[in-house]
């Protein structure tokens, strides 16, 4: 919009997505703002402009998933049908299966017999399928894998990733480190100590603390769980260091200039506040923030008529002594227009406040669609709005 | 046949969930406020540390200590709480083992992080455990309940069944022991007739789909679904006749009529003005049709349906009162 264009730089996603130096785009933001749709639309647009794209979605709406050909959750990227490949690009899509991804990590890094032991362990099964941070961790793990495969066999040159619907938009940055440092950390090593002969001596100094810690945990959780944890840790021994290292590697990948973060928000106070936290955090971490996508923005098709003028005209029509056959419809049209224009003005005010607090963050607006988006045509329309086409 | 609707006036624990962005914190706040305005002593709790309650009521950030948000003329009171898993663990250790001080040792060895973030399900048991404790707390021995009702601003629909189904969650890891016992008591209360899980939605496809899924998941684990709250309703802004007219394939005559009407009240009919008005009206008509379909899907769920208007000015304190009254009028308390 003209009034914002003068103060807010425009986020040029067309240039970003076609630049070969851009290898990873991460779409993040709070729940319900349209992250998945944005990721899919941007991936489709880039593919139809010559990039070889893979889109990693976390939890797509059913019909959107179907439109991408994601009928089964099998953790493997598959080509999306119906794409215009005339520019030489391609589009694959996949849905994350976090348990399977975790299993693959174990299978890949542990010797075969140990891997089987780990996979069968109740504690492992619980952590890999229900720990609140596992999804975030595995999303990042999968991102790393896709990026590595892209490097290796050249099947893709752009990975677009959607982030999990977390408690907060920041969770996916923190959870991998948390799980990584836990699995690799002090507490679990202490727990494992009794199962590892020889390491007891070194622990003498801590033994009082260790006893308090383990006996309290054991009271709290029951001894059985601790035993599961201990066998799990013992089996995992060969992989120690690996988890932390992988989390660190992915973190480094996210800081690389080949990565671009796109923060998605709805033009509402809460979503923009979350976006604001996220922008600040990315800056702190030195992660490359490309800009903000303001999604589902109300547009009016007849901007020349102000809301107040429209309302006044509707009232005048109502007061007129002789009413035409269309008068009541015209009144309705004017009131509807006024309501839409007011919504648009409010949204613009909220977006302006965000811009004032974050000068220099480029942004782009995507108009609200009348219906949810669940086919390639809808995604193309969003892609075109994203890239200013 | 769906299980009976919980008898809402008898419900003491109201759990409010919904897809992200549907306004579940707002609805939870309005529900708690409505009860407090009717002389009840109500606790409003959040468990995700988002500070949604303090933002809604425009007060200082809440912590793990219950804080009074307001006192009503009727004698009702609204209290707020942001449950912290670590603090719950500390209270828990103190209460059952008198070892609250062991926390620093546990903390040093990473055991607290383990229990509150890693150990599957334990975090949720600690979070709901606090809410459970508050809901069942009594003054003195066998005295009156401290709170007449507790409203929980719960995690979103995608996670809520797992969050509330603490029993199954810890079953894998804690088959015996006090965490398990605690989980059992919590589950008993959640499945009883004094609990209701309300689902907040918008009349859009994805939130409605999640509402349908959530109701099925909640039912599968034996949790009682209370009301379906449809939030941010705009309703049709055009008459049925106008909706039909603008959606028809031939609008040329209508356009001429509208242009004349506009001129009659001295609106300058610029190029594209009438077409623009009709375009927006067509989109609106599409939306109204879609909303009608979604509304029918929700009605089929067979629950009490409560409809809340879109607040053009957002949910400042005045807006919350409007929603609170609407909830009360529609039989949610």
XYZ file of C-alpha atoms in Angstrom:
722
model
C 0.000 0.000 0.000
C 1.219 3.434 -0.941
C 1.167 4.894 2.548
C 3.281 2.057 3.922
C 5.567 1.731 0.938
C 7.156 5.044 1.809
C 8.270 3.855 5.249
C 8.433 0.060 5.050
C 10.797 -1.613 2.612
C 9.149 -4.281 0.477
C 10.132 -7.901 1.025
C 11.233 -9.049 -2.421
C 10.559 -12.780 -2.257
C 10.809 -13.124 -6.047
C 14.463 -12.125 -6.003
C 15.109 -14.141 -2.859
C 13.507 -17.317 -4.208
C 15.178 -17.146 -7.622
C 18.626 -16.278 -6.246
C 20.717 -19.471 -6.498
C 22.530 -18.414 -3.334
C 19.310 -18.966 -1.377
C 19.305 -22.658 -0.486
C 16.979 -22.791 2.530
C 13.840 -20.820 3.355
C 12.342 -21.301 6.829
C 8.751 -20.133 7.326
C 7.930 -19.464 10.956
C 5.333 -17.674 13.043
C 2.655 -18.376 15.640
C -0.127 -20.928 15.147
C -2.966 -20.295 12.730
C -1.294 -17.611 10.620
C -0.816 -19.693 7.468
C 2.804 -20.862 7.702
C 2.192 -24.116 5.829
C 0.285 -22.403 3.038
C 2.997 -19.784 2.725
C 5.728 -22.433 2.567
C 3.835 -24.455 -0.044
C 2.967 -21.388 -2.139
C 6.525 -20.074 -2.098
C 7.890 -23.524 -2.954
C 5.477 -23.868 -5.870
C 6.307 -20.401 -7.165
C 10.047 -21.047 -6.994
C 9.631 -24.415 -8.740
C 7.682 -22.807 -11.568
C 10.443 -20.227 -11.866
C 13.167 -22.777 -12.387
C 14.243 -23.867 -8.904
C 14.449 -27.518 -7.946
C 12.471 -27.349 -4.733
C 11.593 -29.646 -1.878
C 8.964 -28.468 0.617
C 9.017 -29.980 4.094
C 5.670 -29.576 5.812
C 5.006 -30.493 9.400
C 1.290 -30.709 9.904
C -0.609 -29.577 6.809
C -4.373 -29.290 6.669
C -5.823 -32.369 5.067
C -6.994 -30.821 1.837
C -3.823 -28.822 1.330
C -1.844 -32.022 1.824
C -3.969 -33.757 -0.793
C -3.382 -30.960 -3.273
C 0.346 -31.581 -2.876
C -0.167 -35.297 -3.378
C 0.701 -35.968 0.254
C -1.769 -38.739 0.821
C 0.482 -40.794 3.011
C 2.835 -39.847 5.731
C 5.866 -41.838 4.737
C 8.653 -39.398 5.427
C 9.843 -39.400 1.812
C 9.759 -36.447 -0.593
C 7.541 -37.140 -3.603
C 7.035 -35.164 -6.790
C 3.970 -32.923 -6.846
C 1.831 -33.444 -9.948
C 0.420 -30.617 -12.027
C 3.447 -28.334 -11.875
C 4.538 -26.165 -14.766
C 8.103 -27.377 -15.366
C 8.775 -25.305 -18.472
C 11.279 -23.150 -16.597
C 13.304 -26.241 -15.743
C 12.266 -26.485 -12.113
C 10.663 -29.236 -10.084
C 8.684 -29.572 -6.873
C 8.809 -32.352 -4.328
C 6.904 -32.309 -1.062
C 6.949 -34.323 2.103
C 5.278 -34.486 5.465
C 7.404 -34.996 8.554
C 7.047 -38.241 10.474
C 8.942 -37.436 13.630
C 9.145 -40.938 15.068
C 10.409 -42.348 11.822
C 12.974 -39.591 11.457
C 14.227 -40.303 14.966
C 14.400 -44.034 14.187
C 16.441 -43.273 11.088
C 18.903 -41.216 13.096
C 19.366 -44.137 15.464
C 19.678 -46.682 12.668
C 22.152 -44.539 10.860
C 24.468 -43.896 13.777
C 24.315 -46.899 16.051
C 25.684 -50.374 15.287
C 22.915 -52.724 14.204
C 22.487 -54.670 17.460
C 22.519 -51.503 19.550
C 20.053 -49.839 17.205
C 17.580 -52.671 17.684
C 17.954 -52.377 21.461
C 17.354 -48.659 21.387
C 14.329 -48.877 19.124
C 12.722 -51.443 21.423
C 13.344 -49.465 24.606
C 10.117 -48.098 26.202
C 11.783 -44.868 27.220
C 13.057 -44.302 23.698
C 9.619 -44.997 22.292
C 8.051 -42.485 24.620
C 10.628 -39.788 23.932
C 10.566 -40.307 20.188
C 6.822 -40.146 19.854
C 5.601 -37.805 22.525
C 8.276 -35.514 23.899
C 7.115 -31.986 23.170
C 10.430 -30.998 21.638
C 10.933 -34.062 19.472
C 8.935 -32.665 16.592
C 11.039 -29.524 16.515
C 14.218 -31.498 16.809
C 13.233 -33.882 14.042
C 12.085 -31.044 11.775
C 15.566 -29.583 12.056
C 17.139 -33.020 11.638
C 15.114 -33.581 8.472
C 16.063 -30.159 7.190
C 19.715 -31.063 7.665
C 19.220 -34.373 5.843
C 17.431 -32.778 2.895
C 20.094 -30.119 2.640
C 22.820 -32.772 2.693
C 21.086 -34.809 0.018
C 20.642 -31.704 -2.112
C 24.379 -31.137 -1.888
C 25.152 -34.773 -2.633
C 22.939 -35.666 -5.582
C 21.709 -32.286 -6.794
C 18.068 -33.335 -6.763
C 17.155 -30.037 -5.112
C 18.662 -26.584 -4.946
C 16.124 -25.080 -2.569
C 14.641 -26.483 0.638
C 11.518 -24.703 1.924
C 10.561 -25.685 5.432
C 7.488 -25.074 7.514
C 7.956 -25.027 11.309
C 5.995 -27.044 13.874
C 2.897 -25.562 15.499
C 4.735 -24.864 18.731
C 3.730 -23.206 21.929
C 5.692 -20.268 20.698
C 7.352 -19.530 17.415
C 10.707 -19.744 19.156
C 10.349 -23.343 20.275
C 11.864 -24.867 17.201
C 15.062 -22.938 17.794
C 15.348 -24.070 21.389
C 13.929 -27.560 21.514
C 16.660 -29.269 19.436
C 19.362 -27.895 21.682
C 17.408 -28.857 24.751
C 16.921 -32.445 23.695
C 20.422 -32.637 22.250
C 22.114 -31.345 25.334
C 19.946 -33.515 27.524
C 20.690 -36.712 25.649
C 24.300 -35.787 25.705
C 24.327 -34.203 29.125
C 25.379 -34.688 32.641
C 22.200 -35.998 34.157
C 21.752 -38.817 31.736
C 25.409 -39.772 32.109
C 24.910 -39.911 35.858
C 21.856 -42.041 35.424
C 23.800 -44.293 33.166
C 26.733 -44.541 35.520
C 25.617 -47.630 37.460
C 25.227 -49.433 34.170
C 28.742 -48.586 33.173
C 31.355 -50.287 35.274
C 34.498 -48.295 35.794
C 32.956 -44.893 35.692
C 31.875 -45.136 39.318
C 35.223 -44.127 40.702
C 35.156 -40.818 38.915
C 31.794 -40.052 40.371
C 32.745 -40.421 44.028
C 32.904 -36.712 44.596
C 29.373 -36.291 43.408
C 28.003 -39.413 44.955
C 25.927 -37.724 47.641
C 24.315 -35.441 45.118
C 23.872 -38.269 42.686
C 22.136 -40.342 45.294
C 19.765 -37.554 46.217
C 19.047 -36.910 42.582
C 18.502 -40.480 41.520
C 16.603 -41.546 44.603
C 14.262 -38.576 44.322
C 13.727 -39.223 40.652
C 13.139 -42.835 41.383
C 10.581 -42.000 44.098
C 8.864 -39.655 41.724
C 8.784 -41.712 38.599
C 9.060 -45.216 39.882
C 12.216 -47.289 39.618
C 11.140 -48.916 36.418
C 11.367 -45.789 34.379
C 14.857 -45.086 35.606
C 15.900 -48.589 34.647
C 14.484 -48.032 31.176
C 16.372 -44.782 30.961
C 19.541 -46.477 32.081
C 19.379 -49.271 29.529
C 18.438 -46.703 26.901
C 21.445 -44.592 27.761
C 23.751 -47.579 27.840
C 22.595 -48.621 24.394
C 22.908 -45.071 23.197
C 26.452 -44.823 24.479
C 27.912 -45.254 21.012
C 25.990 -42.292 19.751
C 26.917 -39.867 22.488
C 28.229 -36.632 21.188
C 26.350 -37.230 17.990
C 23.155 -35.613 19.142
C 24.730 -32.423 20.403
C 26.896 -32.235 17.336
C 23.963 -32.613 14.980
C 21.950 -29.994 16.808
C 24.946 -27.665 16.586
C 25.379 -28.364 12.890
C 21.762 -27.558 12.129
C 22.041 -24.431 14.211
C 25.070 -23.387 12.169
C 23.152 -24.121 8.972
C 20.392 -21.806 10.137
C 22.929 -19.015 10.640
C 24.410 -19.440 7.192
C 23.683 -16.693 4.656
C 22.280 -19.382 2.334
C 19.312 -19.552 4.725
C 16.471 -17.039 4.805
C 13.882 -16.809 7.564
C 10.457 -15.597 6.599
C 8.258 -14.686 9.546
C 4.561 -15.132 8.817
C 1.933 -13.221 10.786
C -1.703 -12.275 10.583
C -2.466 -8.536 10.777
C -3.514 -8.861 14.419
C -1.991 -7.662 17.614
C -1.119 -11.073 19.075
C 0.358 -12.589 15.933
C 2.454 -9.498 15.285
C 3.652 -9.449 18.872
C 4.860 -13.015 18.422
C 6.484 -12.018 15.119
C 8.165 -9.211 16.957
C 9.691 -11.566 19.554
C 10.838 -13.788 16.769
C 12.479 -11.018 14.786
C 14.337 -9.946 17.910
C 15.493 -13.459 18.660
C 16.746 -14.069 15.113
C 18.727 -10.878 15.318
C 20.243 -11.922 18.648
C 21.272 -15.277 17.203
C 22.651 -13.706 14.062
C 20.206 -15.619 11.905
C 19.261 -14.163 8.533
C 15.761 -12.685 8.667
C 14.546 -11.946 5.149
C 11.379 -10.245 6.285
C 7.760 -10.438 7.289
C 4.781 -11.846 5.408
C 1.555 -10.266 6.614
C -1.018 -12.832 5.684
C -4.772 -12.530 5.118
C -4.873 -8.787 4.790
C -8.276 -7.265 4.137
C -8.403 -5.406 0.843
C -11.200 -3.231 -0.482
C -11.944 -3.291 -4.164
C -13.140 0.317 -4.244
C -10.622 2.213 -2.118
C -11.644 5.636 -3.405
C -14.809 5.648 -1.288
C -14.144 6.274 2.403
C -15.906 4.285 5.120
C -17.580 7.332 6.592
C -18.801 8.588 3.216
C -20.204 5.126 2.442
C -22.098 4.989 5.742
C -23.489 8.480 5.264
C -24.641 7.589 1.749
C -26.311 4.406 3.033
C -28.196 6.455 5.589
C -29.263 9.009 3.003
C -30.593 6.242 0.790
C -32.589 4.905 3.707
C -34.084 8.336 4.359
C -35.059 8.961 0.746
C -38.811 9.163 0.209
C -38.842 7.391 -3.082
C -36.821 4.231 -3.105
C -35.550 2.589 -6.248
C -35.856 -1.193 -6.658
C -32.134 -1.548 -5.951
C -31.980 0.881 -3.023
C -31.859 -1.697 -0.255
C -29.130 -3.680 -2.055
C -27.108 -0.511 -2.628
C -27.435 0.320 1.063
C -26.109 -3.143 1.905
C -23.202 -2.741 -0.489
C -22.275 0.578 1.088
C -22.417 -0.800 4.643
C -20.376 -3.833 3.665
C -17.828 -1.578 2.018
C -17.613 0.572 5.152
C -17.065 -2.473 7.363
C -14.324 -3.850 5.100
C -12.638 -0.461 4.858
C -12.660 -0.129 8.648
C -11.135 -3.581 9.071
C -8.480 -2.713 6.510
C -7.673 0.528 8.316
C -7.363 -1.257 11.666
C -5.084 -3.899 10.248
C -2.971 -1.254 8.656
C -2.645 0.552 11.979
C -1.451 -2.655 13.688
C 1.020 -3.345 10.888
C 2.284 0.230 11.068
C 2.917 -0.126 14.776
C 4.979 -3.241 14.091
C 6.917 -1.450 11.366
C 7.626 1.469 13.686
C 9.036 -0.896 16.283
C 11.139 -2.746 13.719
C 12.356 -0.247 11.194
C 14.167 -1.853 8.323
C 12.374 -5.213 8.343
C 10.941 -5.582 4.849
C 7.417 -6.891 4.555
C 4.908 -8.062 1.990
C 1.150 -8.440 2.264
C -1.008 -11.308 1.066
C -4.687 -10.434 0.663
C -7.301 -12.518 2.449
C -8.924 -15.121 0.239
C -12.647 -15.778 0.545
C -12.000 -19.506 0.990
C -9.294 -21.680 2.478
C -6.568 -22.628 0.050
C -6.449 -26.260 -0.932
C -5.406 -26.564 -4.531
C -2.489 -25.592 -6.727
C -4.498 -22.753 -8.261
C -5.022 -21.239 -4.820
C -1.348 -21.714 -3.991
C -0.369 -19.996 -7.239
C -2.496 -16.997 -6.309
C -0.783 -16.795 -2.913
C 2.624 -17.273 -4.558
C 1.933 -14.447 -6.924
C 0.891 -12.147 -4.056
C 3.995 -13.153 -2.091
C 6.285 -12.282 -4.944
C 4.516 -9.076 -5.824
C 3.229 -10.408 -9.170
C -25.488 -41.450 19.937
C -23.184 -38.851 21.480
C -22.733 -38.930 25.238
C -24.870 -36.475 27.172
C -23.880 -32.864 27.317
C -22.237 -32.107 30.681
C -24.570 -30.215 32.984
C -22.732 -26.911 32.625
C -23.902 -25.181 35.835
C -22.428 -28.090 37.806
C -19.102 -28.027 36.019
C -16.231 -26.923 38.248
C -13.370 -27.288 35.783
C -13.824 -25.643 32.392
C -11.080 -26.554 29.933
C -10.930 -24.254 26.910
C -9.112 -25.326 23.748
C -9.191 -24.375 20.048
C -6.965 -24.120 17.020
C -4.234 -21.480 17.235
C -5.593 -18.072 16.287
C -9.223 -18.779 17.134
C -9.166 -16.803 20.377
C -9.260 -19.509 23.026
C -7.515 -17.308 25.606
C -10.096 -14.608 25.001
C -12.963 -17.066 25.396
C -11.440 -18.608 28.542
C -11.032 -15.116 29.987
C -14.600 -14.134 29.105
C -15.977 -17.324 30.642
C -14.081 -16.772 33.902
C -15.144 -13.136 33.981
C -18.802 -14.017 33.409
C -18.763 -16.337 36.427
C -16.930 -13.839 38.621
C -19.515 -11.194 37.712
C -22.163 -13.547 39.079
C -20.710 -13.794 42.527
C -18.459 -16.775 42.028
C -14.861 -17.137 43.027
C -13.040 -18.206 39.889
C -9.472 -19.149 39.025
C -8.268 -18.620 35.447
C -5.118 -20.599 34.695
C -2.754 -20.819 31.734
C -0.118 -23.521 31.319
C 2.003 -22.473 28.368
C 3.650 -19.416 29.851
C 2.307 -17.186 27.102
C 1.022 -14.478 29.430
C -2.196 -14.407 27.426
C -4.280 -13.746 30.543
C -2.270 -10.759 31.704
C -2.390 -9.323 28.191
C -6.128 -9.830 27.953
C -6.802 -8.091 31.255
C -3.975 -5.608 30.801
C -2.316 -6.431 34.112
C 1.246 -7.224 35.193
C 2.559 -10.620 34.048
C 1.215 -13.531 36.107
C 3.411 -16.038 37.849
C 3.005 -19.323 39.657
C 1.296 -17.552 42.547
C -2.424 -17.062 42.301
C -3.120 -13.362 41.933
C -6.419 -11.554 42.213
C -7.369 -9.890 38.939
C -10.632 -8.350 40.048
C -13.255 -8.211 42.733
C -16.862 -7.779 41.654
C -19.701 -5.966 43.421
C -21.524 -9.268 43.690
C -18.719 -10.600 45.868
C -17.334 -12.623 42.984
C -13.604 -12.716 42.428
C -11.399 -13.509 39.485
C -7.949 -14.926 40.182
C -5.198 -15.563 37.655
C -2.355 -18.077 37.516
C 0.365 -18.952 35.046
C 1.397 -22.468 35.993
C 5.128 -23.141 35.966
C 6.225 -26.769 35.711
C 9.361 -26.293 37.839
C 7.432 -24.607 40.619
C 4.821 -27.357 40.500
C 7.582 -29.909 40.877
C 8.974 -28.037 43.863
C 5.558 -27.886 45.545
C 4.983 -31.486 44.752
C 8.267 -32.640 46.239
C 7.634 -30.535 49.311
C 4.094 -31.743 49.802
C 4.691 -35.441 49.396
C 8.292 -35.901 50.453
C 9.137 -32.749 52.381
C 12.158 -32.445 50.157
C 11.506 -29.095 48.516
C 15.072 -28.164 49.311
C 16.374 -31.048 47.249
C 15.418 -28.936 44.245
C 18.762 -27.162 44.146
C 20.596 -30.481 44.082
C 18.229 -31.831 41.464
C 18.617 -28.673 39.456
C 22.399 -28.908 39.571
C 22.324 -32.391 38.121
C 19.881 -31.490 35.370
C 17.205 -33.658 36.963
C 14.730 -30.787 37.068
C 15.131 -30.162 33.359
C 14.741 -33.853 32.830
C 11.476 -34.019 34.755
C 9.966 -30.801 33.439
C 10.939 -30.904 29.804
C 12.187 -34.320 28.721
C 10.515 -37.092 30.665
C 7.466 -37.789 28.507
C 4.216 -36.728 30.065
C 5.672 -35.659 33.382
C 5.550 -32.000 32.449
C 1.866 -32.277 31.639
C 1.135 -34.128 34.884
C 2.870 -31.329 36.762
C 0.957 -28.616 34.879
C -2.482 -30.169 35.150
C -1.609 -31.373 38.632
C -1.477 -27.773 39.795
C -4.846 -27.006 38.215
C -6.266 -30.179 39.755
C -4.954 -29.181 43.150
C -6.515 -25.702 42.882
C -9.850 -27.113 41.718
C -10.003 -29.518 44.656
C -8.529 -27.216 47.311
C -10.685 -26.654 50.365
C -10.548 -24.257 53.277
C -9.565 -26.208 56.337
C -10.528 -29.816 56.757
C -13.625 -30.733 54.730
C -14.328 -27.019 54.328
C -15.857 -25.282 51.344
C -13.977 -25.326 48.053
C -11.651 -22.355 47.719
C -12.739 -21.808 44.116
C -16.267 -22.235 42.812
C -14.852 -22.868 39.377
C -11.520 -23.131 37.567
C -11.089 -22.168 33.914
C -8.058 -23.632 32.157
C -6.706 -21.975 29.032
C -5.448 -25.271 27.606
C -3.060 -26.100 24.735
C -4.506 -25.900 21.202
C -6.740 -28.600 19.685
C -3.857 -30.408 18.012
C -2.303 -31.242 21.368
C -5.145 -31.074 23.834
C -6.240 -34.720 23.898
C -2.701 -35.857 24.577
C -2.230 -33.125 27.169
C -5.365 -34.080 29.071
C -4.882 -37.790 28.700
C -2.055 -37.726 31.219
C -2.761 -41.210 32.323
C -1.854 -42.806 29.025
C 0.968 -40.352 28.591
C 2.853 -41.449 31.664
C 1.772 -45.069 31.398
C 4.728 -45.912 29.217
C 7.269 -44.488 31.556
C 5.778 -44.524 35.020
C 3.805 -47.685 35.593
C 3.938 -47.283 39.338
C 4.957 -44.583 41.776
C 3.510 -41.275 42.889
C 3.507 -39.670 39.434
C 1.299 -42.494 38.314
C -0.998 -42.164 41.318
C -1.272 -38.445 40.698
C -2.066 -39.077 37.026
C -4.808 -41.496 38.029
C -6.494 -38.982 40.332
C -6.279 -36.266 37.691
C -7.824 -38.546 35.108
C -10.684 -39.398 37.458
C -11.526 -35.740 37.870
C -11.180 -34.935 34.160
C -13.517 -37.725 33.183
C -16.114 -36.850 35.798
C -19.236 -34.778 35.271
C -17.601 -31.798 36.964
C -15.318 -31.217 33.976
C -16.162 -29.920 30.504
C -13.820 -29.335 27.583
C -14.993 -26.443 25.391
C -13.702 -26.054 21.853
C -13.305 -22.595 20.321
C -13.456 -22.279 16.549
C -14.012 -19.862 13.691
C -16.382 -20.559 10.817
C -13.477 -21.489 8.547
C -12.570 -24.859 7.126
C -9.387 -25.644 9.030
C -10.530 -24.655 12.519
C -13.824 -26.506 11.980
C -11.998 -29.608 10.780
C -9.769 -29.454 13.866
C -12.837 -29.045 16.052
C -14.395 -32.181 14.586
C -11.104 -34.084 15.008
C -10.612 -32.819 18.552
C -14.118 -33.829 19.601
C -13.473 -37.344 18.297
C -10.079 -37.555 20.015
C -11.439 -36.235 23.304
C -14.325 -38.648 23.190
C -11.992 -41.537 22.418
C -10.110 -40.906 25.641
C -13.288 -40.448 27.656
C -13.151 -36.689 28.152
C -16.458 -34.784 28.240
C -16.885 -32.179 25.480
C -18.897 -29.183 26.673
C -19.732 -26.346 24.305
C -18.556 -25.482 20.815
C -17.813 -21.764 20.860
C -17.923 -20.079 17.451
C -15.828 -16.954 17.783
C -15.440 -13.778 15.734
C -18.723 -14.081 13.896
C -19.397 -11.377 11.399
C -22.681 -12.686 10.095
C -24.113 -11.718 6.731
C -23.918 -7.994 6.102
C -26.231 -8.224 3.121
C -29.841 -9.352 2.969
C -30.637 -12.740 1.489
C -31.989 -10.986 -1.582
C -28.835 -8.909 -2.035
C -26.604 -11.973 -1.576
C -28.524 -13.725 -4.324
C -28.425 -10.719 -6.640
C -24.656 -10.182 -6.399
C -23.888 -13.871 -6.848
C -25.902 -14.162 -10.047
C -23.999 -14.329 -13.301
C -25.782 -11.269 -14.708
C -25.244 -8.160 -12.642
C -25.273 -5.529 -15.412
C -28.749 -4.283 -14.555
C -27.993 -4.326 -10.865
C -24.835 -2.304 -11.561
C -26.834 0.345 -13.425
C -29.318 0.550 -10.574
C -26.595 0.846 -7.952
C -24.855 3.576 -9.942
C -28.107 5.557 -10.081
C -28.699 5.065 -6.351
C -25.193 6.305 -5.598
C -25.646 9.363 -7.805
C -28.947 10.097 -6.071
C -27.063 10.570 -2.796
C -24.237 12.456 -4.526
C -21.561 9.772 -4.327
C -19.223 10.404 -7.229
C -19.398 7.248 -9.324
C -15.805 6.918 -10.425
C -14.492 4.319 -12.762
C -14.610 0.905 -11.138
C -16.487 2.014 -8.019
C -19.631 -0.001 -8.674
C -17.653 -2.983 -9.973
C -15.503 -2.802 -6.846
C -18.508 -2.754 -4.533
C -19.987 -5.719 -6.373
C -16.682 -7.636 -6.298
C -16.425 -7.283 -2.546
C -20.077 -8.257 -2.194
C -19.516 -11.394 -4.292
C -16.583 -12.399 -2.094
C -18.735 -11.747 0.933
C -21.496 -13.937 -0.514
C -18.975 -16.757 -1.049
C -17.887 -16.393 2.519
C -21.407 -16.425 3.866
C -22.122 -19.629 1.939
C -18.946 -21.228 3.267
C -19.786 -20.172 6.826
C -23.230 -21.662 6.493
C -21.731 -25.026 5.502
C -19.245 -24.925 8.361
C -21.977 -23.999 10.815
C -23.960 -27.066 9.728
C -20.925 -29.314 10.287
C -20.573 -27.948 13.815
C -24.267 -28.331 14.580
C -23.969 -31.999 13.655
C -21.580 -32.475 16.566
C -24.625 -32.290 18.815
C -23.116 -30.016 21.442
C -24.294 -26.725 22.872
C -23.265 -24.082 20.314
C -22.373 -20.643 21.533
C -21.824 -17.817 19.063
C -19.675 -14.786 19.789
C -19.531 -11.647 17.675
C -16.373 -10.266 16.111
C -15.289 -7.317 18.214
C -14.232 -4.643 15.754
C -12.176 -2.868 18.380
C -10.481 -6.037 19.614
C -10.613 -7.498 23.080
C -9.863 -4.678 25.438
C -11.529 -4.936 28.831
C -14.820 -3.604 27.463
C -14.818 -6.202 24.701
C -14.242 -9.041 27.130
C -17.332 -7.975 29.058
C -19.412 -8.095 25.871
C -18.225 -11.663 25.242
C -18.736 -12.644 28.889
C -22.364 -11.549 28.748
C -22.891 -13.353 25.455
C -21.565 -16.590 26.992
C -23.849 -16.208 29.991
C -26.880 -15.412 27.816
C -26.301 -18.522 25.744
C -26.247 -20.906 28.661
C -22.567 -21.584 29.045
C -22.411 -21.109 32.824
